[in-house]
mmCIF file of C-alpha atoms in Angstrom:
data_model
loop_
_atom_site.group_PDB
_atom_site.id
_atom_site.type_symbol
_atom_site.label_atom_id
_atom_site.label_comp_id
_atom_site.label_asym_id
_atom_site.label_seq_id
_atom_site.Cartn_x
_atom_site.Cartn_y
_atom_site.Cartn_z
ATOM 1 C CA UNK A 1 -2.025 14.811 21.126
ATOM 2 C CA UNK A 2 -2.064 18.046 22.870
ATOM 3 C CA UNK A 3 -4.538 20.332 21.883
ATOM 4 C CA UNK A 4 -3.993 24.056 21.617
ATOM 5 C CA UNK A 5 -6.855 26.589 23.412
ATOM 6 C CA UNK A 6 -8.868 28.081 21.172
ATOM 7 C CA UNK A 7 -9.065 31.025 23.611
ATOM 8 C CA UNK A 8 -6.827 32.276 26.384
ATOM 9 C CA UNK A 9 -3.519 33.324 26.570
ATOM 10 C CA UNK A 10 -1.640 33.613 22.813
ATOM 11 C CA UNK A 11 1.648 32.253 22.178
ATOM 12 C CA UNK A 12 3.777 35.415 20.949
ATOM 13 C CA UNK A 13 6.446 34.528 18.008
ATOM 14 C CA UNK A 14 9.089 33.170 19.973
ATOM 15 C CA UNK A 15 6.756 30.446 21.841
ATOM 16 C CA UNK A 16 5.239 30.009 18.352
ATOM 17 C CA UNK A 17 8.640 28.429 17.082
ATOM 18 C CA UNK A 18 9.533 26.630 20.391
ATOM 19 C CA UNK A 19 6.073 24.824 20.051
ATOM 20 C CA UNK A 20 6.617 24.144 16.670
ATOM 21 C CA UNK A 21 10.696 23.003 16.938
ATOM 22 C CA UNK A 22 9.422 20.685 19.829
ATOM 23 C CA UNK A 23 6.595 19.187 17.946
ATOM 24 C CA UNK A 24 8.776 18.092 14.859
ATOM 25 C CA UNK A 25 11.871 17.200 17.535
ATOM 26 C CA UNK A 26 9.523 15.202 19.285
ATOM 27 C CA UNK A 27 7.869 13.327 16.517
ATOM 28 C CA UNK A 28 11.587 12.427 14.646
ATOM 29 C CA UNK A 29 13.012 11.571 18.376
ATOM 30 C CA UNK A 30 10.280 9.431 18.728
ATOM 31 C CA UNK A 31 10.772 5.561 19.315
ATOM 32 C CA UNK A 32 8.291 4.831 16.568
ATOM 33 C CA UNK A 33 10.365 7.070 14.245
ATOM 34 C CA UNK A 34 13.354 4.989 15.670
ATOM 35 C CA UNK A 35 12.026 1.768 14.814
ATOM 36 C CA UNK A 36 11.573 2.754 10.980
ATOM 37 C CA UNK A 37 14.383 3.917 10.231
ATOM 38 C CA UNK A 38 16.256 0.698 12.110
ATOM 39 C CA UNK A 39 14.108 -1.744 10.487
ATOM 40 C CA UNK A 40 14.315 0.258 6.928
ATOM 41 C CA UNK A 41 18.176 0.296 7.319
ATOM 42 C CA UNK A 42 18.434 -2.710 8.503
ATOM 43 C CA UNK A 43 20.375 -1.320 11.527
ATOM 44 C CA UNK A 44 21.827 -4.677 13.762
ATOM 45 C CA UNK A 45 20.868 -2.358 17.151
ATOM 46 C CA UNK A 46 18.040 -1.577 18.889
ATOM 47 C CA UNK A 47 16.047 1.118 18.278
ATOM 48 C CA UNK A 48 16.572 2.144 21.909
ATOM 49 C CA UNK A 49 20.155 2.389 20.745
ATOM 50 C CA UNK A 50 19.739 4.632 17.927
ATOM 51 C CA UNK A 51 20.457 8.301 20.361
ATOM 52 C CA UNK A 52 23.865 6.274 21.072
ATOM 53 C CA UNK A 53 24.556 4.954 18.035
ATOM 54 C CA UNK A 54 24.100 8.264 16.190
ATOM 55 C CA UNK A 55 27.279 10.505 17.584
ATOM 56 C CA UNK A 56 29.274 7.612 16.991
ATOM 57 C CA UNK A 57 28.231 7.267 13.172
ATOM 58 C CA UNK A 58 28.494 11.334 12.668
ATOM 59 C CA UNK A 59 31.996 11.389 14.339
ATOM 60 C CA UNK A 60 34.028 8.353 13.836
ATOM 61 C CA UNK A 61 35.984 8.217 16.599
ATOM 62 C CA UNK A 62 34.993 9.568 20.168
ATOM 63 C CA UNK A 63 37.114 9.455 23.402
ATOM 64 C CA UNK A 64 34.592 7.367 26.055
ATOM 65 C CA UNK A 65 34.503 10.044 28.195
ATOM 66 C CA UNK A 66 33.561 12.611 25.967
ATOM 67 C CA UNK A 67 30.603 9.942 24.421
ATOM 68 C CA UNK A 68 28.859 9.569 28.290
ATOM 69 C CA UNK A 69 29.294 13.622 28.430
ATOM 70 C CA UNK A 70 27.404 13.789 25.760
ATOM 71 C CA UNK A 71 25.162 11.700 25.833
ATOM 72 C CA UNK A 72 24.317 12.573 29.511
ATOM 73 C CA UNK A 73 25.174 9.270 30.557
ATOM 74 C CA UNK A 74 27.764 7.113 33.060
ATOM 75 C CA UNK A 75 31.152 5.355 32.573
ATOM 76 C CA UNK A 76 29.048 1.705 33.121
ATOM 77 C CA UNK A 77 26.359 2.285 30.625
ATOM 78 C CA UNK A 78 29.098 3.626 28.098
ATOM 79 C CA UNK A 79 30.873 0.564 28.712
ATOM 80 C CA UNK A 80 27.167 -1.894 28.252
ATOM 81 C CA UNK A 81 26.209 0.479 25.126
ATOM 82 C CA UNK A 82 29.789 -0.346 23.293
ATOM 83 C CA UNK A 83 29.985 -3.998 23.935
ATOM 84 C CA UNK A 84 26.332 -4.158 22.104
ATOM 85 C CA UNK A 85 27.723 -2.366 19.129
ATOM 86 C CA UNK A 86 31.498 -4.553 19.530
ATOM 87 C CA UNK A 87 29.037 -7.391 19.367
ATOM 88 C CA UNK A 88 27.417 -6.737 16.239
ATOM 89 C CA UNK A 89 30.687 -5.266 14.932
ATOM 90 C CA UNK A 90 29.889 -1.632 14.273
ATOM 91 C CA UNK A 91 32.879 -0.302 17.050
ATOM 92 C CA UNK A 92 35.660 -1.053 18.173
ATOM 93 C CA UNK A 93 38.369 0.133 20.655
ATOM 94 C CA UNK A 94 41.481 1.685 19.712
ATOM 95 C CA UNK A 95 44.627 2.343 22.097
ATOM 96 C CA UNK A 96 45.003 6.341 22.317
ATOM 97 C CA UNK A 97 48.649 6.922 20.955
ATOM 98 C CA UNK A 98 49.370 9.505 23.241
ATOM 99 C CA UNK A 99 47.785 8.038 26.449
ATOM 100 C CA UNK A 100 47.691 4.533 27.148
ATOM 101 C CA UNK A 101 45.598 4.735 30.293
ATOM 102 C CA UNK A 102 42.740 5.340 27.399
ATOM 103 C CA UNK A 103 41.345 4.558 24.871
ATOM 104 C CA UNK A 104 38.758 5.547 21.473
ATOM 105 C CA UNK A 105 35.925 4.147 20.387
ATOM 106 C CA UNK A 106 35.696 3.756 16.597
ATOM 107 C CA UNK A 107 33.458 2.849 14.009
ATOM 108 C CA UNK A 108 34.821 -0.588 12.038
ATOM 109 C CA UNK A 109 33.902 -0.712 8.307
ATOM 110 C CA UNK A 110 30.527 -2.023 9.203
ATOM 111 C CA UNK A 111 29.438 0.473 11.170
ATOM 112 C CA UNK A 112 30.492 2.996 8.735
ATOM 113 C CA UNK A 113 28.053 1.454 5.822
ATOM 114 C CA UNK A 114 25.232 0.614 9.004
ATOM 115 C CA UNK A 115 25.865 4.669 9.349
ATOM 116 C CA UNK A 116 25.632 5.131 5.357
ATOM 117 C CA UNK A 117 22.066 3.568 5.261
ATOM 118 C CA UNK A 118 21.049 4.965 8.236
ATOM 119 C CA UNK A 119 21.757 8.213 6.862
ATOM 120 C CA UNK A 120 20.306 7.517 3.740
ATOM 121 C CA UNK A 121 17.205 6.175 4.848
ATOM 122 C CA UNK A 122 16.434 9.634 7.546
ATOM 123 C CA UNK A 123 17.576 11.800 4.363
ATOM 124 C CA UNK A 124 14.827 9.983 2.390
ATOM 125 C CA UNK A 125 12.421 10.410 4.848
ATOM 126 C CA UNK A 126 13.101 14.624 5.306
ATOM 127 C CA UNK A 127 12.935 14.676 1.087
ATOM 128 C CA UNK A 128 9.706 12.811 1.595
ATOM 129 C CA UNK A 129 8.740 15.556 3.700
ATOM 130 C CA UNK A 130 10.201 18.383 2.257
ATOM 131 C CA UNK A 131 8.594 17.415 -1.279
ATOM 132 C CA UNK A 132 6.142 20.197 -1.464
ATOM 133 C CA UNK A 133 8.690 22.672 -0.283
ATOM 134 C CA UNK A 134 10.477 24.971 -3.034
ATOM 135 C CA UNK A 135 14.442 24.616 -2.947
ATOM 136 C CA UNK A 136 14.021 28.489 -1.206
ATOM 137 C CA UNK A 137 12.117 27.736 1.257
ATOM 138 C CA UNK A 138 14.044 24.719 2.052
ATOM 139 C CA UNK A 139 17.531 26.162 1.638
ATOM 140 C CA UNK A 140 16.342 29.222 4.346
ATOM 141 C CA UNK A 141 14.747 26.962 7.077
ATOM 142 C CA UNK A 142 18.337 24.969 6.949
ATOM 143 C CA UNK A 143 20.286 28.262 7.326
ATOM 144 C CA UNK A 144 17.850 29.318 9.905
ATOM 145 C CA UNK A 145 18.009 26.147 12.212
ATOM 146 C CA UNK A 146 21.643 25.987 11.808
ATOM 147 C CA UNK A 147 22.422 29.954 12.568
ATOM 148 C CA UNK A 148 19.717 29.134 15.819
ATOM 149 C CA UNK A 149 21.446 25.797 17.192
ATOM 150 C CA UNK A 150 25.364 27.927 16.748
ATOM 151 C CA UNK A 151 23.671 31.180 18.828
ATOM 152 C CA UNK A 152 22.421 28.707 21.803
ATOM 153 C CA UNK A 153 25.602 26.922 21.383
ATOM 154 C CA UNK A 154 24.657 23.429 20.200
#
């Protein structure tokens, strides 16, 4: 763990809630964080898979172009990352009804309910965390990271 300087140069406001946004990003990004809530949901994947499993369980249905945009990834690794979740049944590929040069990629049944607990367990976790909090302070820091993510256009 990074320590901060007890003397030196002072973070003004703005730096104070980077630090702190990147701390807490960090720690639920982490693959330790990963691993727990795979194992706790009892997730088929890897835990390495979790960042790509994710935007598939929040949308549905993603075009596999639009997946390795955002995901920051290529067409091959799309392509390896979607036959590990075809094998364990949580996508599959559907013909695109008005092009069929493409196709989607689409959670089955079982990915949906791998998606439920996933959900479930990482919901769990934040009321585990949020326990001490009063409903005001929690309902405010959820209006306040959601007005900052649509102003830097996330």
């Amino acid at each position: 763990m990074i320590r901060q300087p007890s003397e030196g140069i002072q973070p003004n406001s703005e730096l104070k809630v980077l630090r702190a946004m990147l701390r807490f990003t960090q720690g639920w990004t982490s693959g330790s964080s990963y691993e727990r809530w795979c194992g706790a949901a009892e997730l088929e994947i890897d835990s390495q898979d979790l960042k790509h499993f994710y935007p598939l369980a929040t949308s549905g249905i993603v075009k596999p172009s639009e997946f390795a945009l955002h995901q920051g990834i290529g067409a091959s690794a799309v392509s390896k990352i979607i036959a590990r979740f075809t094998a364990v049944g949580y996508v599959t590929r559907r013909a695109n009804p008005e092009d069929a040069r493409s196709n989607y990629i689409v959670l089955t049944q079982k990915g949906m309910d791998a998606a439920q607990r996933l959900f479930d367990v990482v919901e769990e976790e934040l009321k585990l965390t949020l326990e001490t909090w009063s409903q005001r302070d929690i309902s405010a820091i959820g209006a306040l990271v959601t007005r900052l993510a649509d102003d830097s256009g996330y």
